[in-house]
């Protein structure tokens, strides 16, 4: 068995599929460069990214899959899990070697894997849209730092662009060291100094607006006033708002 090693990018994954069909090596293992460990008894092929090859494969996938499955494919990739890369590779090979409707065969383990992975990523996307709380910075930009389980920034940018179209904002993924910035016209990817943006997460940071503390107090007072202690149901609350998301919620901060 041969090992295919790619850089973890979407383009690299598609190029791995192209090279497999070009070489027909039989069963292979797909590894990212970060996860690959050299093996004296197993040969490895390092996949070189080629935009033309990737475009050919992607056009083929688009011709085979309906719109909802194209989104599932992309969502599964955004999970960034090693098993997701394998599932996507095997699913694509399966798709190209079978007739129309192959994606409906949930008896195929890779079809099922992609569907389940996409569902998890979509759930994380919806939670980020619901639980993100912005902080107003001294330069007038609204900021929020997040560290989601999956790489959901590409999925949430349209929601926030439409919802907060009249203000500049930054949503920064601390775990993946990149963010998105809306400048009232377009959304673009940005990178920030990690230590600087880490300080921005603290409510006492000098980078925050002088009014931010007042906003936080008003927001907490609102939640305190609408709370009904007699109807408190902690188990149900945690079910709908898992504790790992509380760090984003102003009303949960002491």
Coordinates of C-alpha atoms in Angstrom, one line a residue:
X1 CA 0.0 0.0 0.0
X2 CA 1.3 3.5 -0.9
X3 CA 0.9 6.6 1.1
X4 CA -0.3 9.8 -0.5
X5 CA 1.0 12.9 1.4
X6 CA -0.7 16.3 0.8
X7 CA -0.5 19.7 2.4
X8 CA -4.0 19.6 3.9
X9 CA -5.4 22.2 1.5
X10 CA -8.6 21.8 -0.5
X11 CA -6.6 22.1 -3.6
X12 CA -4.1 19.4 -2.4
X13 CA -7.0 17.0 -1.7
X14 CA -8.4 17.4 -5.2
X15 CA -4.9 17.0 -6.7
X16 CA -4.5 13.7 -4.7
X17 CA -7.7 12.4 -6.4
X18 CA -6.4 13.5 -9.8
X19 CA -3.1 11.7 -9.3
X20 CA -4.8 8.6 -8.1
X21 CA -6.9 8.3 -11.3
X22 CA -3.8 9.1 -13.4
X23 CA -1.6 6.4 -11.7
X24 CA -4.2 3.9 -10.6
X25 CA -2.0 2.5 -7.7
X26 CA -4.8 0.6 -6.0
X27 CA -5.6 1.1 -2.3
X28 CA -3.7 4.0 -0.7
X29 CA -3.5 5.8 2.6
X30 CA -4.0 9.6 2.5
X31 CA -2.0 11.6 5.1
X32 CA -1.4 15.3 5.6
X33 CA 2.1 16.5 5.9
X34 CA 1.6 17.3 9.6
X35 CA 0.4 13.7 10.3
X36 CA 2.8 11.8 8.0
X37 CA 5.4 9.6 9.7
X38 CA 8.0 8.1 7.3
X39 CA 7.8 4.3 7.1
X40 CA 10.8 2.3 5.8
X41 CA 8.4 -0.4 4.4
X42 CA 5.8 1.9 2.7
X43 CA 6.5 4.2 -0.2
X44 CA 5.1 7.7 -0.2
X45 CA 4.0 10.0 -2.9
X46 CA 4.1 13.7 -2.1
X47 CA 1.3 15.5 -3.9
X48 CA 2.2 18.7 -5.6
X49 CA -0.6 21.3 -5.9
X50 CA -1.6 22.1 -9.4
X51 CA -4.6 24.5 -9.8
X52 CA -5.5 23.1 -13.2
X53 CA -5.7 19.5 -11.8
X54 CA -7.7 20.7 -8.9
X55 CA -10.1 22.6 -11.1
X56 CA -10.7 19.6 -13.3
X57 CA -11.6 17.4 -10.3
X58 CA -13.8 20.1 -8.8
X59 CA -15.7 20.6 -12.0
X60 CA -16.2 16.9 -12.2
X61 CA -17.6 16.8 -8.6
X62 CA -19.9 19.7 -9.4
X63 CA -21.3 17.9 -12.4
X64 CA -21.9 14.8 -10.3
X65 CA -23.4 16.3 -7.1
X66 CA -26.4 18.5 -6.3
X67 CA -25.9 21.8 -4.6
X68 CA -26.7 20.5 -1.1
X69 CA -24.1 17.7 -1.4
X70 CA -21.5 20.2 -2.6
X71 CA -22.0 22.1 0.6
X72 CA -21.7 18.8 2.6
X73 CA -18.5 18.0 0.8
X74 CA -17.0 21.5 1.7
X75 CA -18.3 21.3 5.3
X76 CA -16.7 17.9 5.8
X77 CA -13.4 19.4 4.6
X78 CA -13.7 22.3 7.1
X79 CA -13.9 19.8 9.9
X80 CA -10.0 19.5 9.5
X81 CA -10.1 15.9 10.8
X82 CA -7.8 13.3 9.3
X83 CA -10.7 10.9 8.9
X84 CA -12.5 13.5 7.0
X85 CA -9.8 13.8 4.4
X86 CA -9.8 10.1 3.9
X87 CA -13.6 10.0 3.6
X88 CA -13.5 12.8 1.1
X89 CA -10.8 11.2 -1.0
X90 CA -12.6 7.8 -1.0
X91 CA -16.0 9.3 -1.6
X92 CA -14.7 11.2 -4.6
X93 CA -13.1 8.1 -6.1
X94 CA -16.4 6.2 -5.5
X95 CA -18.4 9.0 -7.1
X96 CA -16.3 9.0 -10.3
X97 CA -16.4 5.2 -10.6
X98 CA -20.2 4.9 -10.2
X99 CA -23.2 6.2 -12.0
X100 CA -25.6 9.0 -11.1
X101 CA -27.0 9.0 -7.6
X102 CA -24.0 7.4 -6.0
X103 CA -24.2 10.0 -3.2
X104 CA -27.5 8.6 -2.1
X105 CA -26.1 5.2 -1.2
X106 CA -25.8 5.5 2.6
X107 CA -24.6 1.9 2.6
X108 CA -21.3 3.2 1.5
X109 CA -19.3 4.2 4.7
X110 CA -17.8 7.3 3.1
X111 CA -21.1 8.7 2.0
X112 CA -22.4 8.2 5.6
X113 CA -19.2 9.7 7.1
X114 CA -19.4 12.9 5.0
X115 CA -23.0 13.4 5.8
X116 CA -22.3 13.0 9.6
X117 CA -19.2 15.2 9.5
X118 CA -21.1 17.9 7.6
X119 CA -23.9 17.9 10.1
X120 CA -21.4 18.4 13.0
X121 CA -19.8 21.4 11.2
X122 CA -23.2 22.9 10.4
X123 CA -24.1 22.6 14.1
X124 CA -20.9 24.4 15.1
X125 CA -21.6 27.1 12.5
X126 CA -25.1 27.8 13.9
X127 CA -23.8 27.9 17.4
X128 CA -21.1 30.4 16.5
X129 CA -23.8 32.6 14.8
X130 CA -25.9 32.4 18.0
X131 CA -23.2 32.8 20.7
X132 CA -20.8 35.3 19.3
X133 CA -20.7 38.6 21.3
X134 CA -18.7 41.5 19.9
X135 CA -16.7 44.0 22.0
X136 CA -16.4 47.6 20.9
X137 CA -12.8 48.7 20.5
X138 CA -11.3 52.1 20.9
X139 CA -10.9 52.6 17.1
X140 CA -14.6 51.9 16.6
X141 CA -14.4 48.3 15.3
X142 CA -16.4 45.5 16.9
X143 CA -14.3 42.5 17.7
X144 CA -14.8 38.9 18.8
X145 CA -12.2 36.1 19.3
X146 CA -13.4 32.5 18.9
X147 CA -11.8 29.1 19.0
X148 CA -14.4 26.7 17.4
X149 CA -14.0 23.0 17.1
X150 CA -14.1 23.3 13.3
X151 CA -13.0 25.9 10.8
X152 CA -16.4 27.6 10.4
X153 CA -15.2 31.2 9.5
X154 CA -15.9 30.6 5.8
X155 CA -19.4 29.5 6.6
X156 CA -20.4 32.4 9.0
X157 CA -19.1 35.4 7.1
X158 CA -22.2 35.9 5.0
X159 CA -24.5 35.8 8.0
X160 CA -22.5 38.5 9.9
X161 CA -22.0 40.6 6.7
X162 CA -25.8 40.7 6.2
X163 CA -26.7 41.1 9.9
X164 CA -24.1 43.8 10.8
X165 CA -23.8 45.6 7.5
X166 CA -23.6 49.0 9.0
X167 CA -20.6 48.5 11.2
X168 CA -17.0 47.4 10.9
X169 CA -16.2 44.1 12.7
X170 CA -13.5 41.5 13.1
X171 CA -14.1 37.8 14.0
X172 CA -10.8 36.2 14.8
X173 CA -10.2 32.4 15.1
X174 CA -7.5 32.2 17.8
X175 CA -6.9 28.5 17.3
X176 CA -6.3 28.8 13.6
X177 CA -4.6 32.2 13.7
X178 CA -6.6 34.0 11.1
X179 CA -9.8 36.1 11.0
X180 CA -12.3 37.9 8.8
X181 CA -12.7 41.7 8.7
X182 CA -15.7 43.6 7.3
X183 CA -15.0 47.2 6.3
X184 CA -18.6 48.2 5.4
X185 CA -18.1 47.0 1.8
X186 CA -16.4 43.6 1.7
X187 CA -15.2 40.8 3.9
X188 CA -11.5 39.9 3.7
X189 CA -9.2 37.5 5.5
X190 CA -6.7 39.0 8.0
X191 CA -4.0 37.9 10.3
X192 CA -3.1 39.6 13.6
X193 CA -0.3 39.6 16.1
X194 CA -1.4 36.8 18.4
X195 CA -0.3 38.4 21.7
X196 CA -2.0 41.7 20.8
X197 CA -5.3 40.1 19.9
X198 CA -5.1 37.9 23.0
X199 CA -5.1 41.0 25.1
X200 CA -8.1 42.2 23.2
X201 CA -10.1 39.4 24.7
X202 CA -9.8 40.9 28.2
X203 CA -12.5 43.4 29.2
X204 CA -9.9 45.6 30.9
X205 CA -7.8 45.8 27.7
X206 CA -6.9 49.4 26.8
X207 CA -7.7 48.5 23.2
X208 CA -11.4 48.4 24.1
X209 CA -13.7 51.4 23.9
X210 CA -14.4 53.3 27.1
X211 CA -18.1 52.5 26.7
X212 CA -17.5 48.7 26.4
X213 CA -17.7 48.3 30.2
X214 CA -21.0 50.1 30.3
X215 CA -22.4 48.0 27.5
X216 CA -21.4 44.8 29.3
X217 CA -23.0 46.0 32.5
X218 CA -26.3 46.9 30.7
X219 CA -26.3 43.6 28.9
X220 CA -25.8 41.6 32.2
X221 CA -28.5 43.8 33.9
X222 CA -30.9 43.0 31.1
X223 CA -30.4 39.2 31.5
X224 CA -30.7 39.5 35.3
X225 CA -34.0 41.4 35.0
X226 CA -35.6 38.9 32.6
X227 CA -34.4 35.9 34.6
X228 CA -37.1 34.0 36.5
X229 CA -35.4 32.0 39.4
X230 CA -38.4 29.8 40.0
X231 CA -38.2 28.5 36.4
X232 CA -34.5 27.8 36.4
X233 CA -33.6 24.6 34.6
X234 CA -29.8 24.3 34.5
X235 CA -29.9 20.9 32.7
X236 CA -32.0 22.2 29.9
X237 CA -30.0 25.4 29.7
X238 CA -26.7 23.6 29.4
X239 CA -28.3 21.4 26.7
X240 CA -29.1 24.4 24.6
X241 CA -26.1 26.5 25.5
X242 CA -23.1 24.1 26.2
X243 CA -20.6 25.3 28.8
X244 CA -17.8 25.4 26.3
X245 CA -19.6 28.4 24.6
X246 CA -20.0 30.4 27.8
X247 CA -16.7 32.1 27.4
X248 CA -18.2 34.0 24.4
X249 CA -21.2 35.2 26.3
X250 CA -21.0 38.6 28.1
X251 CA -23.9 37.6 30.4
X252 CA -21.8 34.6 31.7
X253 CA -18.8 36.7 32.6
X254 CA -18.3 37.6 36.3

